[in-house]
Amino acid sequence: MPGYTSGVNATGYRVLLAEDEATFGLTVARFLQKAGHEVKVCSTGKAAMKALDAAEWDVLLLDLKLPDADGVDMLAQVRKEHPELQTIIVTGFANVQSAIDTMRLGAFDYLTKPPNFEELGMRVEKAGEKTLLERENRRLRFQVQRNLASDILTRAPALQKVLRTIEMVAAARTPVLIEGESGVGKELLAQHVHRLSPRSAKAFVDLNCAAVPSSLLESELFGYERGAFTGAGNEKPGLVEVADGGTLFLDEVGEMAGEIQSKFLRVLDSGTFYRVGATRKRRADFRLVCATNRDLKAEVAAGRFRKDLFFRVNGVKVVIPPLRERPEDVPLLVEHFARQLPREMQLTPAALRALQVYDWPGNVRELHFAVERAGLLTEGETIDLNDLPPEIVEKSGGRVPSAAAASASAVAPAPAAPVLSDEDGPDLARVRMALERAKWRRERAAEILGVSPRTLYRWIKKLGL
């Protein structure tokens, strides 16, 4: 028999004792049971680890010398897999220094054989109390992380189902594959996975595989040693190294070149990699989240994506529905984006209706730009239909004039949405506001203003900005 259980009392703690000396184990178990604790004794390390995986324990009493396991190695494994569980090392007098060393590795305390039973009881009480405190802290952190995830706004049942799936798998190490069109919020969902995971205190590292040339992708992922190639003046860690202990998010993973796919698969299989130009193997432990706007199964069938890599990244697949399939989310998102504008603004019912009937080929990203642009280019405090981009106005059936302007519009049609053009010339206030909103990123500011980057550059020179 690898172990036995002694006594159950709801007022005590659940204590697991890994001890191969049967008489000593029975004596300790009886003492702790009389003190109101539930005790299970395992005579091997294997049996103890199995018991830890099968149930939740409050205290582990661990003998440093087990027939099939080294206590120090076992402690390291327990700390990694059950970080809240407090461990008390039990050892003979000759191994006291080893027991003290385990304190540096995260052991709660140590006792020598034979123990003072009164002291044993007090230390078990303190260890159990700390375990419960650590678990409560973890629960509270998880609750806070859930509350912080409120930037994923939805009333749509399909997206709410996706969020429930993420909540169920966030604590596991299983890779997550996020599919969806461009602009639906795949990176936001990946961050949501990270925030809800036990790795939330570590780094969230993201890489858009489509934005990095294939020739540079290997060094971005795995890093390089000094002199590995022309221009490599200093060593640089790769993103798999930076993500150690945290989450690695690969956006547009379907764009990864075949040669890099093979090397990345080896990292997933072995947890090891080499920097470019290195001979020393390195280890990396990260949670993988991937995203794609492609059908990866079709990419596999076409020979553009490795089948074995697909199986690795496709641990749990979720699909974010496009915005056109969840019009009930538009008012919620519009309100959120409007609150981010430099000044308080509201939308008229006509403008909101137009936003709801538009099919949003660019999804949430396009909606964000539309609201942001309208808010920057509108002089009043209300965004009306005519303040929206022309393509949205046209989709809604055109301009909706007020009753007072209806007759005048028959003679002099009102202009479309106020898109600045080259002929309009630069408007200092609007250009400055767009640049500040875009944090002086010119391409982004040009998108907000509805002009080309070249035109904006000319305006900046003319205005002396």
mmCIF file of C-alpha atoms in Angstrom, residues 123-382:
data_model
loop_
_atom_site.group_PDB
_atom_site.id
_atom_site.type_symbol
_atom_site.label_atom_id
_atom_site.label_comp_id
_atom_site.label_asym_id
_atom_site.label_seq_id
_atom_site.Cartn_x
_atom_site.Cartn_y
_atom_site.Cartn_z
ATOM 1 C CA ARG A 123 3.952 24.560 12.629
ATOM 2 C CA VAL A 124 1.266 22.581 10.810
ATOM 3 C CA GLU A 125 -1.310 25.145 12.000
ATOM 4 C CA LYS A 126 0.808 28.057 10.738
ATOM 5 C CA ALA A 127 1.565 26.344 7.419
ATOM 6 C CA GLY A 128 -2.112 25.524 6.845
ATOM 7 C CA GLU A 129 -3.108 29.087 7.673
ATOM 8 C CA LYS A 130 -0.616 30.453 5.148
ATOM 9 C CA THR A 131 -1.815 28.032 2.450
ATOM 10 C CA LEU A 132 -5.408 29.208 2.871
ATOM 11 C CA LEU A 133 -4.252 32.837 2.826
ATOM 12 C CA GLU A 134 -2.315 32.273 -0.416
ATOM 13 C CA ARG A 135 -5.365 30.639 -2.002
ATOM 14 C CA GLU A 136 -7.585 33.535 -0.968
ATOM 15 C CA ASN A 137 -5.068 36.011 -2.410
ATOM 16 C CA ARG A 138 -5.060 34.065 -5.667
ATOM 17 C CA ARG A 139 -8.878 34.132 -5.760
ATOM 18 C CA LEU A 140 -8.915 37.887 -5.160
ATOM 19 C CA ARG A 141 -6.250 38.467 -7.824
ATOM 20 C CA PHE A 142 -8.304 36.436 -10.277
ATOM 21 C CA GLN A 143 -11.394 38.501 -9.454
ATOM 22 C CA VAL A 144 -9.484 41.749 -9.957
ATOM 23 C CA GLN A 145 -8.101 40.471 -13.256
ATOM 24 C CA ARG A 146 -11.616 39.615 -14.414
ATOM 25 C CA ASN A 147 -12.750 43.129 -13.536
ATOM 26 C CA LEU A 148 -9.786 44.643 -15.373
ATOM 27 C CA ALA A 149 -10.824 42.711 -18.466
ATOM 28 C CA SER A 150 -13.849 44.979 -18.907
ATOM 29 C CA ASP A 151 -12.373 46.488 -22.090
ATOM 30 C CA ILE A 152 -13.921 43.543 -23.964
ATOM 31 C CA LEU A 153 -17.398 44.981 -24.330
ATOM 32 C CA THR A 154 -20.195 42.843 -25.716
ATOM 33 C CA ARG A 155 -23.877 42.042 -25.462
ATOM 34 C CA ALA A 156 -23.691 39.503 -28.289
ATOM 35 C CA PRO A 157 -24.359 35.900 -27.150
ATOM 36 C CA ALA A 158 -21.761 34.520 -29.594
ATOM 37 C CA LEU A 159 -18.946 36.654 -28.174
ATOM 38 C CA GLN A 160 -20.096 36.100 -24.597
ATOM 39 C CA LYS A 161 -19.761 32.365 -25.261
ATOM 40 C CA VAL A 162 -16.180 32.956 -26.433
ATOM 41 C CA LEU A 163 -15.410 34.829 -23.200
ATOM 42 C CA ARG A 164 -16.852 32.004 -21.103
ATOM 43 C CA THR A 165 -14.638 29.531 -22.965
ATOM 44 C CA ILE A 166 -11.583 31.691 -22.276
ATOM 45 C CA GLU A 167 -12.435 31.857 -18.571
ATOM 46 C CA MET A 168 -12.606 28.055 -18.441
ATOM 47 C CA VAL A 169 -9.216 27.465 -20.097
ATOM 48 C CA ALA A 170 -7.242 30.505 -18.905
ATOM 49 C CA ALA A 171 -5.690 28.729 -15.921
ATOM 50 C CA ALA A 172 -4.372 25.832 -18.034
ATOM 51 C CA ARG A 173 -1.223 25.782 -20.171
ATOM 52 C CA THR A 174 -3.139 24.683 -23.268
ATOM 53 C CA PRO A 175 -2.380 26.804 -26.357
ATOM 54 C CA VAL A 176 -5.234 28.996 -27.570
ATOM 55 C CA LEU A 177 -5.949 29.711 -31.244
ATOM 56 C CA ILE A 178 -8.044 32.805 -31.976
ATOM 57 C CA GLU A 179 -9.628 33.056 -35.419
ATOM 58 C CA GLY A 180 -11.417 36.072 -36.812
ATOM 59 C CA GLU A 181 -11.349 38.779 -39.441
ATOM 60 C CA SER A 182 -8.935 41.696 -39.226
ATOM 61 C CA GLY A 183 -10.018 44.279 -36.689
ATOM 62 C CA VAL A 184 -12.322 42.111 -34.553
ATOM 63 C CA GLY A 185 -10.066 42.342 -31.482
ATOM 64 C CA LYS A 186 -7.941 39.195 -31.532
ATOM 65 C CA GLU A 187 -5.047 40.824 -29.672
ATOM 66 C CA LEU A 188 -7.446 42.171 -27.046
ATOM 67 C CA LEU A 189 -8.747 38.641 -26.471
ATOM 68 C CA ALA A 190 -5.181 37.304 -26.243
ATOM 69 C CA GLN A 191 -4.448 39.875 -23.530
ATOM 70 C CA HIS A 192 -7.648 38.732 -21.816
ATOM 71 C CA VAL A 193 -6.303 35.148 -21.756
ATOM 72 C CA HIS A 194 -3.061 36.396 -20.204
ATOM 73 C CA ARG A 195 -4.765 38.521 -17.541
ATOM 74 C CA LEU A 196 -6.918 35.606 -16.377
ATOM 75 C CA SER A 197 -4.016 33.136 -16.270
ATOM 76 C CA PRO A 198 -1.619 32.339 -13.403
ATOM 77 C CA ARG A 199 1.074 33.933 -15.598
ATOM 78 C CA SER A 200 -0.507 37.404 -15.481
ATOM 79 C CA ALA A 201 2.312 38.841 -13.349
ATOM 80 C CA LYS A 202 4.840 37.897 -16.051
ATOM 81 C CA ALA A 203 5.337 39.357 -19.509
ATOM 82 C CA PHE A 204 2.799 39.411 -22.324
ATOM 83 C CA VAL A 205 4.944 39.384 -25.469
ATOM 84 C CA ASP A 206 3.369 39.887 -28.877
ATOM 85 C CA LEU A 207 4.665 39.489 -32.417
ATOM 86 C CA ASN A 208 2.838 40.076 -35.683
ATOM 87 C CA CYS A 209 4.306 37.452 -38.008
ATOM 88 C CA ALA A 210 3.012 39.309 -41.070
ATOM 89 C CA ALA A 211 4.829 42.511 -40.087
ATOM 90 C CA VAL A 212 8.314 40.971 -39.883
ATOM 91 C CA PRO A 213 10.180 39.841 -43.021
ATOM 92 C CA SER A 214 10.871 36.098 -43.086
ATOM 93 C CA SER A 215 14.608 36.795 -43.082
ATOM 94 C CA LEU A 216 14.310 38.541 -39.699
ATOM 95 C CA LEU A 217 11.610 36.428 -38.068
ATOM 96 C CA GLU A 218 14.025 33.785 -36.753
ATOM 97 C CA SER A 219 16.199 36.317 -34.931
ATOM 98 C CA GLU A 220 13.088 38.078 -33.575
ATOM 99 C CA LEU A 221 11.746 34.836 -32.140
ATOM 100 C CA PHE A 222 14.936 33.180 -30.925
ATOM 101 C CA GLY A 223 17.380 36.068 -30.528
ATOM 102 C CA TYR A 224 20.992 36.068 -31.644
ATOM 103 C CA GLU A 225 24.550 36.078 -30.361
ATOM 104 C CA ARG A 226 27.054 38.823 -30.973
ATOM 105 C CA GLY A 227 28.562 38.444 -34.444
ATOM 106 C CA ALA A 228 25.912 35.964 -35.592
ATOM 107 C CA PHE A 229 25.418 38.042 -38.743
ATOM 108 C CA THR A 230 26.383 41.396 -40.204
ATOM 109 C CA GLY A 231 25.149 44.121 -37.889
ATOM 110 C CA ALA A 232 24.817 41.879 -34.818
ATOM 111 C CA GLY A 233 27.119 43.987 -32.657
ATOM 112 C CA ASN A 234 25.568 42.820 -29.393
ATOM 113 C CA GLU A 235 23.647 39.771 -28.285
ATOM 114 C CA LYS A 236 19.867 40.062 -28.126
ATOM 115 C CA PRO A 237 17.339 37.751 -26.457
ATOM 116 C CA GLY A 238 14.483 36.552 -28.638
ATOM 117 C CA LEU A 239 10.812 36.907 -27.840
ATOM 118 C CA VAL A 240 10.461 33.271 -26.712
ATOM 119 C CA GLU A 241 13.120 34.080 -24.115
ATOM 120 C CA VAL A 242 11.495 37.352 -23.075
ATOM 121 C CA ALA A 243 8.165 35.537 -22.684
ATOM 122 C CA ASP A 244 9.602 32.939 -20.279
ATOM 123 C CA GLY A 245 7.084 32.453 -17.482
ATOM 124 C CA GLY A 246 4.493 34.554 -19.303
ATOM 125 C CA THR A 247 2.495 34.513 -22.525
ATOM 126 C CA LEU A 248 3.722 34.608 -26.127
ATOM 127 C CA PHE A 249 1.142 35.941 -28.583
ATOM 128 C CA LEU A 250 1.784 35.295 -32.279
ATOM 129 C CA ASP A 251 -0.580 37.343 -34.416
ATOM 130 C CA GLU A 252 -1.164 36.238 -38.012
ATOM 131 C CA VAL A 253 0.633 32.965 -37.290
ATOM 132 C CA GLY A 254 -0.453 31.671 -40.702
ATOM 133 C CA GLU A 255 2.092 34.048 -42.278
ATOM 134 C CA MET A 256 5.043 32.269 -40.648
ATOM 135 C CA ALA A 257 7.478 30.871 -43.218
ATOM 136 C CA GLY A 258 7.873 27.084 -43.445
ATOM 137 C CA GLU A 259 11.474 27.002 -42.200
ATOM 138 C CA ILE A 260 10.560 29.037 -39.112
ATOM 139 C CA GLN A 261 7.526 26.813 -38.529
ATOM 140 C CA SER A 262 9.859 23.802 -38.167
ATOM 141 C CA LYS A 263 12.113 25.559 -35.674
ATOM 142 C CA PHE A 264 9.210 26.912 -33.663
ATOM 143 C CA LEU A 265 7.649 23.441 -33.518
ATOM 144 C CA ARG A 266 10.835 22.165 -31.870
ATOM 145 C CA VAL A 267 10.473 24.818 -29.171
ATOM 146 C CA LEU A 268 6.915 23.681 -28.469
ATOM 147 C CA ASP A 269 7.947 20.021 -28.400
ATOM 148 C CA SER A 270 11.055 20.324 -26.224
ATOM 149 C CA GLY A 271 10.819 23.695 -24.498
ATOM 150 C CA THR A 272 14.343 24.431 -25.744
ATOM 151 C CA PHE A 273 15.862 26.588 -28.487
ATOM 152 C CA TYR A 274 19.101 28.084 -29.772
ATOM 153 C CA ARG A 275 19.754 31.733 -30.422
ATOM 154 C CA VAL A 276 20.948 32.453 -33.948
ATOM 155 C CA GLY A 277 24.697 31.804 -33.991
ATOM 156 C CA ALA A 278 24.700 30.042 -30.600
ATOM 157 C CA THR A 279 25.785 26.566 -29.541
ATOM 158 C CA ARG A 280 24.281 26.682 -26.044
ATOM 159 C CA LYS A 281 20.756 25.359 -25.688
ATOM 160 C CA ARG A 282 18.325 27.558 -23.767
ATOM 161 C CA ARG A 283 14.994 26.787 -22.140
ATOM 162 C CA ALA A 284 11.745 28.731 -22.346
ATOM 163 C CA ASP A 285 8.420 28.157 -20.621
ATOM 164 C CA PHE A 286 5.556 30.224 -22.024
ATOM 165 C CA ARG A 287 1.820 30.032 -22.674
ATOM 166 C CA LEU A 288 1.191 30.211 -26.413
ATOM 167 C CA VAL A 289 -1.704 32.172 -27.878
ATOM 168 C CA CYS A 290 -1.966 32.474 -31.667
ATOM 169 C CA ALA A 291 -4.298 34.447 -33.899
ATOM 170 C CA THR A 292 -5.101 34.325 -37.593
ATOM 171 C CA ASN A 293 -7.553 35.762 -40.089
ATOM 172 C CA ARG A 294 -7.003 32.720 -42.299
ATOM 173 C CA ASP A 295 -8.504 29.244 -42.242
ATOM 174 C CA LEU A 296 -5.493 27.312 -40.936
ATOM 175 C CA LYS A 297 -7.045 23.966 -41.900
ATOM 176 C CA ALA A 298 -7.187 25.177 -45.488
ATOM 177 C CA GLU A 299 -3.593 26.409 -45.174
ATOM 178 C CA VAL A 300 -2.562 22.926 -44.004
ATOM 179 C CA ALA A 301 -4.408 21.308 -46.928
ATOM 180 C CA ALA A 302 -2.658 23.695 -49.323
ATOM 181 C CA GLY A 303 0.741 22.803 -47.851
ATOM 182 C CA ARG A 304 1.436 26.300 -46.547
ATOM 183 C CA PHE A 305 1.173 25.445 -42.850
ATOM 184 C CA ARG A 306 2.635 22.407 -41.115
ATOM 185 C CA LYS A 307 0.056 19.881 -39.989
ATOM 186 C CA ASP A 308 1.987 18.987 -36.828
ATOM 187 C CA LEU A 309 2.360 22.654 -35.888
ATOM 188 C CA PHE A 310 -1.363 23.180 -36.475
ATOM 189 C CA PHE A 311 -2.155 20.435 -33.973
ATOM 190 C CA ARG A 312 0.107 22.114 -31.405
ATOM 191 C CA VAL A 313 -1.300 25.636 -31.729
ATOM 192 C CA ASN A 314 -4.911 24.455 -32.054
ATOM 193 C CA GLY A 315 -5.279 23.427 -28.404
ATOM 194 C CA VAL A 316 -8.462 25.413 -27.800
ATOM 195 C CA LYS A 317 -9.889 27.289 -30.780
ATOM 196 C CA VAL A 318 -12.231 30.254 -30.437
ATOM 197 C CA VAL A 319 -13.718 32.317 -33.250
ATOM 198 C CA ILE A 320 -14.536 36.004 -32.762
ATOM 199 C CA PRO A 321 -17.613 36.861 -34.851
ATOM 200 C CA PRO A 322 -17.314 39.930 -37.122
ATOM 201 C CA LEU A 323 -18.999 43.151 -36.013
ATOM 202 C CA ARG A 324 -21.651 42.918 -38.759
ATOM 203 C CA GLU A 325 -22.960 39.763 -37.058
ATOM 204 C CA ARG A 326 -23.347 41.494 -33.699
ATOM 205 C CA PRO A 327 -24.981 44.896 -34.310
ATOM 206 C CA GLU A 328 -26.129 44.956 -30.676
ATOM 207 C CA ASP A 329 -22.505 45.677 -29.738
ATOM 208 C CA VAL A 330 -22.251 48.847 -31.842
ATOM 209 C CA PRO A 331 -23.957 51.249 -29.353
ATOM 210 C CA LEU A 332 -21.880 49.802 -26.512
ATOM 211 C CA LEU A 333 -18.621 50.262 -28.424
ATOM 212 C CA VAL A 334 -19.577 53.709 -29.691
ATOM 213 C CA GLU A 335 -20.238 54.896 -26.143
ATOM 214 C CA HIS A 336 -16.876 53.486 -25.056
ATOM 215 C CA PHE A 337 -14.966 55.145 -27.918
ATOM 216 C CA ALA A 338 -16.812 58.443 -27.447
ATOM 217 C CA ARG A 339 -15.630 58.591 -23.827
ATOM 218 C CA GLN A 340 -12.047 58.456 -25.099
ATOM 219 C CA LEU A 341 -12.440 61.612 -27.202
ATOM 220 C CA PRO A 342 -10.637 64.814 -26.111
ATOM 221 C CA ARG A 343 -13.979 66.389 -25.154
ATOM 222 C CA GLU A 344 -17.367 65.029 -24.144
ATOM 223 C CA MET A 345 -19.534 64.277 -27.182
ATOM 224 C CA GLN A 346 -22.804 62.519 -27.971
ATOM 225 C CA LEU A 347 -24.190 60.941 -31.142
ATOM 226 C CA THR A 348 -27.568 61.754 -32.635
ATOM 227 C CA PRO A 349 -30.035 58.871 -33.163
ATOM 228 C CA ALA A 350 -29.525 59.192 -36.936
ATOM 229 C CA ALA A 351 -25.753 58.845 -36.585
ATOM 230 C CA LEU A 352 -26.109 55.850 -34.286
ATOM 231 C CA ARG A 353 -28.560 54.156 -36.680
ATOM 232 C CA ALA A 354 -26.120 54.676 -39.538
ATOM 233 C CA LEU A 355 -23.339 53.054 -37.542
ATOM 234 C CA GLN A 356 -25.572 50.066 -36.779
ATOM 235 C CA VAL A 357 -26.624 49.386 -40.391
ATOM 236 C CA TYR A 358 -23.104 49.711 -41.804
ATOM 237 C CA ASP A 359 -21.451 46.321 -42.435
ATOM 238 C CA TRP A 360 -18.008 47.260 -40.991
ATOM 239 C CA PRO A 361 -15.523 45.426 -43.240
ATOM 240 C CA GLY A 362 -12.783 46.693 -40.901
ATOM 241 C CA ASN A 363 -14.764 45.576 -37.836
ATOM 242 C CA VAL A 364 -14.168 47.162 -34.417
ATOM 243 C CA ARG A 365 -10.970 48.875 -35.559
ATOM 244 C CA GLU A 366 -12.853 50.679 -38.334
ATOM 245 C CA LEU A 367 -15.631 51.694 -35.917
ATOM 246 C CA HIS A 368 -13.035 53.113 -33.537
ATOM 247 C CA PHE A 369 -11.440 55.179 -36.314
ATOM 248 C CA ALA A 370 -14.850 56.408 -37.499
ATOM 249 C CA VAL A 371 -15.893 57.663 -34.061
ATOM 250 C CA GLU A 372 -12.456 59.123 -33.360
ATOM 251 C CA ARG A 373 -12.320 60.925 -36.701
ATOM 252 C CA ALA A 374 -15.854 62.288 -36.351
ATOM 253 C CA GLY A 375 -15.104 63.555 -32.857
ATOM 254 C CA LEU A 376 -11.945 65.343 -33.983
ATOM 255 C CA LEU A 377 -13.483 66.960 -37.053
ATOM 256 C CA THR A 378 -16.770 68.041 -35.460
ATOM 257 C CA GLU A 379 -16.808 71.563 -34.026
ATOM 258 C CA GLY A 380 -19.877 71.101 -31.813
ATOM 259 C CA GLU A 381 -20.606 68.677 -29.014
ATOM 260 C CA THR A 382 -22.832 66.363 -31.063
#
